[in-house]
Amino acid sequence: MSLTIAALPVSGALPLADWGLIRAHGAEARSFLHGQLTQDTNSLQPGTARLAGYCTAKGRLLATFVIWAEGDDAVLLACSADVLPAVLKRLRMFVLRAKCKLDDVSAEPAWAPVRGLVGAAAGTGLPWSVSASNGGTCVMLPQALAGGQPVARALQFGGEAPAAPALDAEVWQGLEAASGVPRIVAATVEQFVPQMVNLELVGGVNFQKGCYPGQEIVARSQYRGTLKRRGVLVQGPVPMTPGQEVLHSADPGQPAGMVALAGVLPGLGAVALVELKLSALEGGSLHLGSAEGPLLTPTALPYVIPADAA
């Protein structure tokens, strides 16, 4: 994979084969999901999306979703395509007598294909706003930080492709990592408690809602003691892949962290959102794959990790 992409396009779009979509519908769809996810689904408002996590009973993330409402009795849940079948099967197991039906609508014409939009192609809406766009549905995502500059991003479900240059998939992935908004993929299933990848810092955990699988552990991680692991953005000289281990020079015998998302940013090269022991930032050096592996350098996220949470 080349790391010599010259410049970030002002505007760009690309199809995203690695995203899928679940539709939950029925009179109790919202209340069912409210009891399963880290997010409040009962109060979803029209035109607004939210981030949510789906955890095991031990608080480990099985998936992350971008969710939004379709009328009063349906919720859309966008997630990584490679985790969708297992997550859909698991959610269906817990529906029981609830009036809620869950379907994979990834290939339905109303929602397919999924596209990633960047820069001017993404528009100027507020993060997590939902609107009609090019005959489909557009969900604005939080901006990424590329070379110190904010870059707009959006997901478009269905409709026509916008009149915009083709965007390199590696750049989209780099912007996703640089946004600091985690997305669980097959290689990272059950690897992270939400706070380990900053899910609550980007609005993906509601601590006022009722119970859901893993809620006690997620709450305990938040309120008892100091959080020892966080999501950190790093740069490196070689491409990185979700699931790769990161080692620290002072403790080469065990991993200090794991790559959650990775891609390329023009002018910066390879970047990754890495779940990392915060103590590994206090000295020494970080390396990919082994203690002798490529050197990784921490760089800025678009948001600040609170000092009392670090």
PDB file of N, CA and C in Angstrom, residues 39-128:
ATOM      1  N   GLN A  39     -26.759   3.216  24.642  1.00  0.00           N
ATOM      2  CA  GLN A  39     -27.357   4.502  24.319  1.00  0.00           C
ATOM      3  C   GLN A  39     -28.857   4.519  24.612  1.00  0.00           C
ATOM      4  N   ASP A  40     -29.387   5.706  24.895  1.00  0.00           N
ATOM      5  CA  ASP A  40     -30.820   5.919  25.087  1.00  0.00           C
ATOM      6  C   ASP A  40     -31.497   5.947  23.723  1.00  0.00           C
ATOM      7  N   THR A  41     -32.274   4.917  23.413  1.00  0.00           N
ATOM      8  CA  THR A  41     -32.993   4.888  22.137  1.00  0.00           C
ATOM      9  C   THR A  41     -34.421   5.381  22.268  1.00  0.00           C
ATOM     10  N   ASN A  42     -34.943   5.449  23.486  1.00  0.00           N
ATOM     11  CA  ASN A  42     -36.327   5.888  23.674  1.00  0.00           C
ATOM     12  C   ASN A  42     -36.515   7.358  23.314  1.00  0.00           C
ATOM     13  N   SER A  43     -35.465   8.157  23.470  1.00  0.00           N
ATOM     14  CA  SER A  43     -35.593   9.595  23.244  1.00  0.00           C
ATOM     15  C   SER A  43     -35.003  10.055  21.903  1.00  0.00           C
ATOM     16  N   LEU A  44     -34.734   9.101  20.998  1.00  0.00           N
ATOM     17  CA  LEU A  44     -34.224   9.485  19.679  1.00  0.00           C
ATOM     18  C   LEU A  44     -35.203  10.433  18.998  1.00  0.00           C
ATOM     19  N   GLN A  45     -34.697  11.553  18.508  1.00  0.00           N
ATOM     20  CA  GLN A  45     -35.527  12.546  17.840  1.00  0.00           C
ATOM     21  C   GLN A  45     -35.345  12.475  16.326  1.00  0.00           C
ATOM     22  N   PRO A  46     -36.377  12.812  15.562  1.00  0.00           N
ATOM     23  CA  PRO A  46     -36.230  12.838  14.100  1.00  0.00           C
ATOM     24  C   PRO A  46     -35.095  13.762  13.686  1.00  0.00           C
ATOM     25  N   GLY A  47     -34.344  13.343  12.697  1.00  0.00           N
ATOM     26  CA  GLY A  47     -33.264  14.165  12.182  1.00  0.00           C
ATOM     27  C   GLY A  47     -31.991  14.110  12.994  1.00  0.00           C
ATOM     28  N   THR A  48     -31.921  13.196  13.969  1.00  0.00           N
ATOM     29  CA  THR A  48     -30.759  13.108  14.843  1.00  0.00           C
ATOM     30  C   THR A  48     -30.272  11.660  14.935  1.00  0.00           C
ATOM     31  N   ALA A  49     -28.968  11.476  14.811  1.00  0.00           N
ATOM     32  CA  ALA A  49     -28.348  10.164  14.986  1.00  0.00           C
ATOM     33  C   ALA A  49     -27.566  10.151  16.287  1.00  0.00           C
ATOM     34  N   ARG A  50     -27.230   8.969  16.758  1.00  0.00           N
ATOM     35  CA  ARG A  50     -26.401   8.805  17.947  1.00  0.00           C
ATOM     36  C   ARG A  50     -25.455   7.634  17.740  1.00  0.00           C
ATOM     37  N   LEU A  51     -24.433   7.601  18.562  1.00  0.00           N
ATOM     38  CA  LEU A  51     -23.493   6.483  18.588  1.00  0.00           C
ATOM     39  C   LEU A  51     -23.892   5.567  19.737  1.00  0.00           C
ATOM     40  N   ALA A  52     -23.758   4.264  19.540  1.00  0.00           N
ATOM     41  CA  ALA A  52     -24.126   3.306  20.592  1.00  0.00           C
ATOM     42  C   ALA A  52     -23.199   2.112  20.546  1.00  0.00           C
ATOM     43  N   GLY A  53     -23.031   1.472  21.691  1.00  0.00           N
ATOM     44  CA  GLY A  53     -22.266   0.252  21.782  1.00  0.00           C
ATOM     45  C   GLY A  53     -23.158  -0.917  22.160  1.00  0.00           C
ATOM     46  N   TYR A  54     -22.753  -2.113  21.787  1.00  0.00           N
ATOM     47  CA  TYR A  54     -23.441  -3.343  22.174  1.00  0.00           C
ATOM     48  C   TYR A  54     -22.404  -4.227  22.839  1.00  0.00           C
ATOM     49  N   CYS A  55     -22.624  -4.543  24.111  1.00  0.00           N
ATOM     50  CA  CYS A  55     -21.609  -5.212  24.931  1.00  0.00           C
ATOM     51  C   CYS A  55     -22.015  -6.626  25.330  1.00  0.00           C
ATOM     52  N   THR A  56     -21.025  -7.417  25.697  1.00  0.00           N
ATOM     53  CA  THR A  56     -21.265  -8.686  26.364  1.00  0.00           C
ATOM     54  C   THR A  56     -21.616  -8.408  27.829  1.00  0.00           C
ATOM     55  N   ALA A  57     -21.964  -9.465  28.547  1.00  0.00           N
ATOM     56  CA  ALA A  57     -22.246  -9.307  29.977  1.00  0.00           C
ATOM     57  C   ALA A  57     -21.011  -8.851  30.749  1.00  0.00           C
ATOM     58  N   LYS A  58     -19.824  -9.045  30.167  1.00  0.00           N
ATOM     59  CA  LYS A  58     -18.592  -8.608  30.814  1.00  0.00           C
ATOM     60  C   LYS A  58     -18.170  -7.204  30.378  1.00  0.00           C
ATOM     61  N   GLY A  59     -19.058  -6.505  29.668  1.00  0.00           N
ATOM     62  CA  GLY A  59     -18.793  -5.132  29.283  1.00  0.00           C
ATOM     63  C   GLY A  59     -17.894  -4.970  28.080  1.00  0.00           C
ATOM     64  N   ARG A  60     -17.619  -6.035  27.349  1.00  0.00           N
ATOM     65  CA  ARG A  60     -16.750  -5.970  26.177  1.00  0.00           C
ATOM     66  C   ARG A  60     -17.584  -5.705  24.924  1.00  0.00           C
ATOM     67  N   LEU A  61     -17.092  -4.818  24.069  1.00  0.00           N
ATOM     68  CA  LEU A  61     -17.865  -4.401  22.900  1.00  0.00           C
ATOM     69  C   LEU A  61     -17.916  -5.485  21.822  1.00  0.00           C
ATOM     70  N   LEU A  62     -19.144  -5.832  21.438  1.00  0.00           N
ATOM     71  CA  LEU A  62     -19.380  -6.719  20.307  1.00  0.00           C
ATOM     72  C   LEU A  62     -19.533  -5.922  19.016  1.00  0.00           C
ATOM     73  N   ALA A  63     -20.020  -4.687  19.167  1.00  0.00           N
ATOM     74  CA  ALA A  63     -20.248  -3.827  18.003  1.00  0.00           C
ATOM     75  C   ALA A  63     -20.435  -2.400  18.474  1.00  0.00           C
ATOM     76  N   THR A  64     -20.228  -1.484  17.558  1.00  0.00           N
ATOM     77  CA  THR A  64     -20.659  -0.103  17.749  1.00  0.00           C
ATOM     78  C   THR A  64     -21.599   0.225  16.609  1.00  0.00           C
ATOM     79  N   PHE A  65     -22.590   1.065  16.885  1.00  0.00           N
ATOM     80  CA  PHE A  65     -23.599   1.428  15.896  1.00  0.00           C
ATOM     81  C   PHE A  65     -23.710   2.936  15.748  1.00  0.00           C
ATOM     82  N   VAL A  66     -23.998   3.385  14.540  1.00  0.00           N
ATOM     83  CA  VAL A  66     -24.580   4.703  14.314  1.00  0.00           C
ATOM     84  C   VAL A  66     -26.081   4.462  14.180  1.00  0.00           C
ATOM     85  N   ILE A  67     -26.878   5.059  15.060  1.00  0.00           N
ATOM     86  CA  ILE A  67     -28.315   4.765  15.100  1.00  0.00           C
ATOM     87  C   ILE A  67     -29.127   6.024  14.848  1.00  0.00           C
ATOM     88  N   TRP A  68     -30.278   5.844  14.201  1.00  0.00           N
ATOM     89  CA  TRP A  68     -31.236   6.948  14.045  1.00  0.00           C
ATOM     90  C   TRP A  68     -32.633   6.361  13.859  1.00  0.00           C
ATOM     91  N   ALA A  69     -33.631   7.185  14.122  1.00  0.00           N
ATOM     92  CA  ALA A  69     -35.021   6.729  14.096  1.00  0.00           C
ATOM     93  C   ALA A  69     -35.622   6.898  12.710  1.00  0.00           C
ATOM     94  N   GLU A  70     -36.521   5.992  12.382  1.00  0.00           N
ATOM     95  CA  GLU A  70     -37.336   6.090  11.180  1.00  0.00           C
ATOM     96  C   GLU A  70     -38.792   6.048  11.643  1.00  0.00           C
ATOM     97  N   GLY A  71     -39.379   7.234  11.843  1.00  0.00           N
ATOM     98  CA  GLY A  71     -40.713   7.283  12.411  1.00  0.00           C
ATOM     99  C   GLY A  71     -40.695   6.900  13.875  1.00  0.00           C
ATOM    100  N   ASP A  72     -41.872   6.485  14.384  1.00  0.00           N
ATOM    101  CA  ASP A  72     -41.997   6.167  15.804  1.00  0.00           C
ATOM    102  C   ASP A  72     -41.652   4.727  16.135  1.00  0.00           C
ATOM    103  N   ASP A  73     -41.667   3.855  15.131  1.00  0.00           N
ATOM    104  CA  ASP A  73     -41.555   2.424  15.452  1.00  0.00           C
ATOM    105  C   ASP A  73     -40.414   1.724  14.723  1.00  0.00           C
ATOM    106  N   ALA A  74     -39.409   2.472  14.278  1.00  0.00           N
ATOM    107  CA  ALA A  74     -38.276   1.830  13.614  1.00  0.00           C
ATOM    108  C   ALA A  74     -36.987   2.582  13.935  1.00  0.00           C
ATOM    109  N   VAL A  75     -35.914   1.813  14.084  1.00  0.00           N
ATOM    110  CA  VAL A  75     -34.587   2.370  14.335  1.00  0.00           C
ATOM    111  C   VAL A  75     -33.609   1.692  13.375  1.00  0.00           C
ATOM    112  N   LEU A  76     -32.746   2.490  12.765  1.00  0.00           N
ATOM    113  CA  LEU A  76     -31.697   1.967  11.887  1.00  0.00           C
ATOM    114  C   LEU A  76     -30.395   1.897  12.663  1.00  0.00           C
ATOM    115  N   LEU A  77     -29.638   0.817  12.465  1.00  0.00           N
ATOM    116  CA  LEU A  77     -28.375   0.606  13.170  1.00  0.00           C
ATOM    117  C   LEU A  77     -27.294   0.262  12.155  1.00  0.00           C
ATOM    118  N   ALA A  78     -26.402   1.200  11.885  1.00  0.00           N
ATOM    119  CA  ALA A  78     -25.303   0.977  10.952  1.00  0.00           C
ATOM    120  C   ALA A  78     -24.072   0.505  11.715  1.00  0.00           C
ATOM    121  N   CYS A  79     -23.427  -0.534  11.204  1.00  0.00           N
ATOM    122  CA  CYS A  79     -22.256  -1.097  11.882  1.00  0.00           C
ATOM    123  C   CYS A  79     -21.326  -1.725  10.859  1.00  0.00           C
ATOM    124  N   SER A  80     -20.223  -2.268  11.328  1.00  0.00           N
ATOM    125  CA  SER A  80     -19.288  -2.964  10.446  1.00  0.00           C
ATOM    126  C   SER A  80     -19.965  -4.186   9.834  1.00  0.00           C
ATOM    127  N   ALA A  81     -19.804  -4.333   8.528  1.00  0.00           N
ATOM    128  CA  ALA A  81     -20.443  -5.453   7.843  1.00  0.00           C
ATOM    129  C   ALA A  81     -19.934  -6.798   8.338  1.00  0.00           C
ATOM    130  N   ASP A  82     -18.668  -6.856   8.770  1.00  0.00           N
ATOM    131  CA  ASP A  82     -18.107  -8.147   9.173  1.00  0.00           C
ATOM    132  C   ASP A  82     -18.559  -8.603  10.557  1.00  0.00           C
ATOM    133  N   VAL A  83     -19.207  -7.745  11.334  1.00  0.00           N
ATOM    134  CA  VAL A  83     -19.770  -8.176  12.615  1.00  0.00           C
ATOM    135  C   VAL A  83     -21.288  -8.273  12.563  1.00  0.00           C
ATOM    136  N   LEU A  84     -21.889  -7.763  11.502  1.00  0.00           N
ATOM    137  CA  LEU A  84     -23.361  -7.677  11.444  1.00  0.00           C
ATOM    138  C   LEU A  84     -24.062  -9.027  11.598  1.00  0.00           C
ATOM    139  N   PRO A  85     -23.694 -10.081  10.875  1.00  0.00           N
ATOM    140  CA  PRO A  85     -24.450 -11.340  11.013  1.00  0.00           C
ATOM    141  C   PRO A  85     -24.482 -11.875  12.440  1.00  0.00           C
ATOM    142  N   ALA A  86     -23.336 -11.868  13.126  1.00  0.00           N
ATOM    143  CA  ALA A  86     -23.286 -12.390  14.499  1.00  0.00           C
ATOM    144  C   ALA A  86     -24.069 -11.504  15.452  1.00  0.00           C
ATOM    145  N   VAL A  87     -23.974 -10.194  15.268  1.00  0.00           N
ATOM    146  CA  VAL A  87     -24.681  -9.261  16.144  1.00  0.00           C
ATOM    147  C   VAL A  87     -26.186  -9.360  15.921  1.00  0.00           C
ATOM    148  N   LEU A  88     -26.609  -9.466  14.675  1.00  0.00           N
ATOM    149  CA  LEU A  88     -28.037  -9.604  14.370  1.00  0.00           C
ATOM    150  C   LEU A  88     -28.594 -10.883  14.991  1.00  0.00           C
ATOM    151  N   LYS A  89     -27.856 -11.977  14.875  1.00  0.00           N
ATOM    152  CA  LYS A  89     -28.288 -13.244  15.472  1.00  0.00           C
ATOM    153  C   LYS A  89     -28.421 -13.119  16.983  1.00  0.00           C
ATOM    154  N   ARG A  90     -27.453 -12.452  17.613  1.00  0.00           N
ATOM    155  CA  ARG A  90     -27.479 -12.304  19.073  1.00  0.00           C
ATOM    156  C   ARG A  90     -28.639 -11.415  19.519  1.00  0.00           C
ATOM    157  N   LEU A  91     -28.848 -10.307  18.837  1.00  0.00           N
ATOM    158  CA  LEU A  91     -29.969  -9.434  19.194  1.00  0.00           C
ATOM    159  C   LEU A  91     -31.300 -10.172  19.070  1.00  0.00           C
ATOM    160  N   ARG A  92     -31.454 -10.942  18.006  1.00  0.00           N
ATOM    161  CA  ARG A  92     -32.707 -11.686  17.801  1.00  0.00           C
ATOM    162  C   ARG A  92     -32.956 -12.681  18.934  1.00  0.00           C
ATOM    163  N   MET A  93     -31.890 -13.223  19.514  1.00  0.00           N
ATOM    164  CA  MET A  93     -32.038 -14.180  20.614  1.00  0.00           C
ATOM    165  C   MET A  93     -32.735 -13.557  21.814  1.00  0.00           C
ATOM    166  N   PHE A  94     -32.571 -12.244  21.993  1.00  0.00           N
ATOM    167  CA  PHE A  94     -33.089 -11.587  23.184  1.00  0.00           C
ATOM    168  C   PHE A  94     -34.411 -10.855  22.943  1.00  0.00           C
ATOM    169  N   VAL A  95     -34.925 -10.916  21.715  1.00  0.00           N
ATOM    170  CA  VAL A  95     -36.207 -10.246  21.442  1.00  0.00           C
ATOM    171  C   VAL A  95     -37.329 -10.904  22.245  1.00  0.00           C
ATOM    172  N   LEU A  96     -37.327 -12.231  22.291  1.00  0.00           N
ATOM    173  CA  LEU A  96     -38.345 -12.999  23.016  1.00  0.00           C
ATOM    174  C   LEU A  96     -39.742 -12.551  22.618  1.00  0.00           C
ATOM    175  N   ARG A  97     -40.536 -12.001  23.556  1.00  0.00           N
ATOM    176  CA  ARG A  97     -41.914 -11.615  23.230  1.00  0.00           C
ATOM    177  C   ARG A  97     -42.059 -10.142  22.861  1.00  0.00           C
ATOM    178  N   ALA A  98     -40.955  -9.429  22.813  1.00  0.00           N
ATOM    179  CA  ALA A  98     -41.033  -8.007  22.458  1.00  0.00           C
ATOM    180  C   ALA A  98     -41.539  -7.856  21.028  1.00  0.00           C
ATOM    181  N   LYS A  99     -42.321  -6.819  20.820  1.00  0.00           N
ATOM    182  CA  LYS A  99     -42.860  -6.530  19.488  1.00  0.00           C
ATOM    183  C   LYS A  99     -41.798  -5.760  18.693  1.00  0.00           C
ATOM    184  N   CYS A 100     -40.827  -6.539  18.230  1.00  0.00           N
ATOM    185  CA  CYS A 100     -39.702  -5.958  17.508  1.00  0.00           C
ATOM    186  C   CYS A 100     -39.160  -6.996  16.527  1.00  0.00           C
ATOM    187  N   LYS A 101     -38.981  -6.583  15.298  1.00  0.00           N
ATOM    188  CA  LYS A 101     -38.403  -7.446  14.276  1.00  0.00           C
ATOM    189  C   LYS A 101     -37.111  -6.812  13.795  1.00  0.00           C
ATOM    190  N   LEU A 102     -36.084  -7.634  13.621  1.00  0.00           N
ATOM    191  CA  LEU A 102     -34.774  -7.147  13.221  1.00  0.00           C
ATOM    192  C   LEU A 102     -34.397  -7.747  11.873  1.00  0.00           C
ATOM    193  N   ASP A 103     -34.011  -6.900  10.921  1.00  0.00           N
ATOM    194  CA  ASP A 103     -33.672  -7.360   9.580  1.00  0.00           C
ATOM    195  C   ASP A 103     -32.374  -6.732   9.105  1.00  0.00           C
ATOM    196  N   ASP A 104     -31.623  -7.494   8.323  1.00  0.00           N
ATOM    197  CA  ASP A 104     -30.450  -6.972   7.623  1.00  0.00           C
ATOM    198  C   ASP A 104     -30.952  -6.312   6.338  1.00  0.00           C
ATOM    199  N   VAL A 105     -30.863  -4.987   6.265  1.00  0.00           N
ATOM    200  CA  VAL A 105     -31.349  -4.258   5.088  1.00  0.00           C
ATOM    201  C   VAL A 105     -30.186  -3.671   4.281  1.00  0.00           C
ATOM    202  N   SER A 106     -28.989  -4.211   4.487  1.00  0.00           N
ATOM    203  CA  SER A 106     -27.793  -3.673   3.835  1.00  0.00           C
ATOM    204  C   SER A 106     -27.908  -3.631   2.312  1.00  0.00           C
ATOM    205  N   ALA A 107     -28.627  -4.602   1.734  1.00  0.00           N
ATOM    206  CA  ALA A 107     -28.709  -4.684   0.277  1.00  0.00           C
ATOM    207  C   ALA A 107     -30.007  -4.122  -0.278  1.00  0.00           C
ATOM    208  N   GLU A 108     -30.897  -3.633   0.577  1.00  0.00           N
ATOM    209  CA  GLU A 108     -32.178  -3.110   0.089  1.00  0.00           C
ATOM    210  C   GLU A 108     -31.970  -1.792  -0.637  1.00  0.00           C
ATOM    211  N   PRO A 109     -32.648  -1.591  -1.779  1.00  0.00           N
ATOM    212  CA  PRO A 109     -32.438  -0.385  -2.589  1.00  0.00           C
ATOM    213  C   PRO A 109     -32.622   0.924  -1.837  1.00  0.00           C
ATOM    214  N   ALA A 110     -33.490   0.940  -0.845  1.00  0.00           N
ATOM    215  CA  ALA A 110     -33.709   2.181  -0.094  1.00  0.00           C
ATOM    216  C   ALA A 110     -32.482   2.596   0.703  1.00  0.00           C
ATOM    217  N   TRP A 111     -31.581   1.632   0.998  1.00  0.00           N
ATOM    218  CA  TRP A 111     -30.460   1.911   1.889  1.00  0.00           C
ATOM    219  C   TRP A 111     -29.098   1.619   1.273  1.00  0.00           C
ATOM    220  N   ALA A 112     -29.071   1.018   0.104  1.00  0.00           N
ATOM    221  CA  ALA A 112     -27.804   0.627  -0.516  1.00  0.00           C
ATOM    222  C   ALA A 112     -27.565   1.423  -1.799  1.00  0.00           C
ATOM    223  N   PRO A 113     -26.281   1.639  -2.123  1.00  0.00           N
ATOM    224  CA  PRO A 113     -25.116   1.283  -1.321  1.00  0.00           C
ATOM    225  C   PRO A 113     -24.848   2.298  -0.220  1.00  0.00           C
ATOM    226  N   VAL A 114     -23.938   1.941   0.680  1.00  0.00           N
ATOM    227  CA  VAL A 114     -23.443   2.902   1.666  1.00  0.00           C
ATOM    228  C   VAL A 114     -22.255   3.623   1.048  1.00  0.00           C
ATOM    229  N   ARG A 115     -22.220   4.946   1.201  1.00  0.00           N
ATOM    230  CA  ARG A 115     -21.098   5.727   0.688  1.00  0.00           C
ATOM    231  C   ARG A 115     -20.481   6.564   1.799  1.00  0.00           C
ATOM    232  N   GLY A 116     -19.199   6.797   1.697  1.00  0.00           N
ATOM    233  CA  GLY A 116     -18.528   7.742   2.566  1.00  0.00           C
ATOM    234  C   GLY A 116     -18.334   9.049   1.829  1.00  0.00           C
ATOM    235  N   LEU A 117     -18.675  10.166   2.460  1.00  0.00           N
ATOM    236  CA  LEU A 117     -18.551  11.496   1.865  1.00  0.00           C
ATOM    237  C   LEU A 117     -17.584  12.324   2.700  1.00  0.00           C
ATOM    238  N   VAL A 118     -16.730  13.087   2.033  1.00  0.00           N
ATOM    239  CA  VAL A 118     -15.703  13.872   2.718  1.00  0.00           C
ATOM    240  C   VAL A 118     -15.675  15.293   2.168  1.00  0.00           C
ATOM    241  N   GLY A 119     -15.370  16.248   3.047  1.00  0.00           N
ATOM    242  CA  GLY A 119     -15.208  17.633   2.634  1.00  0.00           C
ATOM    243  C   GLY A 119     -16.504  18.233   2.133  1.00  0.00           C
ATOM    244  N   ALA A 120     -16.453  18.940   1.011  1.00  0.00           N
ATOM    245  CA  ALA A 120     -17.644  19.598   0.473  1.00  0.00           C
ATOM    246  C   ALA A 120     -18.733  18.594   0.135  1.00  0.00           C
ATOM    247  N   ALA A 121     -18.359  17.379  -0.258  1.00  0.00           N
ATOM    248  CA  ALA A 121     -19.353  16.353  -0.581  1.00  0.00           C
ATOM    249  C   ALA A 121     -20.183  15.968   0.626  1.00  0.00           C
ATOM    250  N   ALA A 122     -19.616  16.123   1.826  1.00  0.00           N
ATOM    251  CA  ALA A 122     -20.324  15.772   3.060  1.00  0.00           C
ATOM    252  C   ALA A 122     -21.312  16.844   3.479  1.00  0.00           C
ATOM    253  N   GLY A 123     -21.171  18.049   2.947  1.00  0.00           N
ATOM    254  CA  GLY A 123     -22.068  19.125   3.336  1.00  0.00           C
ATOM    255  C   GLY A 123     -21.605  19.828   4.603  1.00  0.00           C
ATOM    256  N   THR A 124     -22.488  20.633   5.132  1.00  0.00           N
ATOM    257  CA  THR A 124     -22.131  21.473   6.283  1.00  0.00           C
ATOM    258  C   THR A 124     -23.045  21.234   7.487  1.00  0.00           C
ATOM    259  N   GLY A 125     -23.708  20.104   7.532  1.00  0.00           N
ATOM    260  CA  GLY A 125     -24.593  19.819   8.654  1.00  0.00           C
ATOM    261  C   GLY A 125     -23.830  19.595   9.945  1.00  0.00           C
ATOM    262  N   LEU A 126     -24.547  19.674  11.046  1.00  0.00           N
ATOM    263  CA  LEU A 126     -23.940  19.417  12.348  1.00  0.00           C
ATOM    264  C   LEU A 126     -23.682  17.922  12.529  1.00  0.00           C
ATOM    265  N   PRO A 127     -22.635  17.554  13.276  1.00  0.00           N
ATOM    266  CA  PRO A 127     -22.399  16.136  13.557  1.00  0.00           C
ATOM    267  C   PRO A 127     -23.641  15.473  14.156  1.00  0.00           C
ATOM    268  N   TRP A 128     -23.927  14.263  13.685  1.00  0.00           N
ATOM    269  CA  TRP A 128     -25.043  13.428  14.112  1.00  0.00           C
ATOM    270  C   TRP A 128     -26.394  13.941  13.621  1.00  0.00           C
TER     271      TRP A 128
END
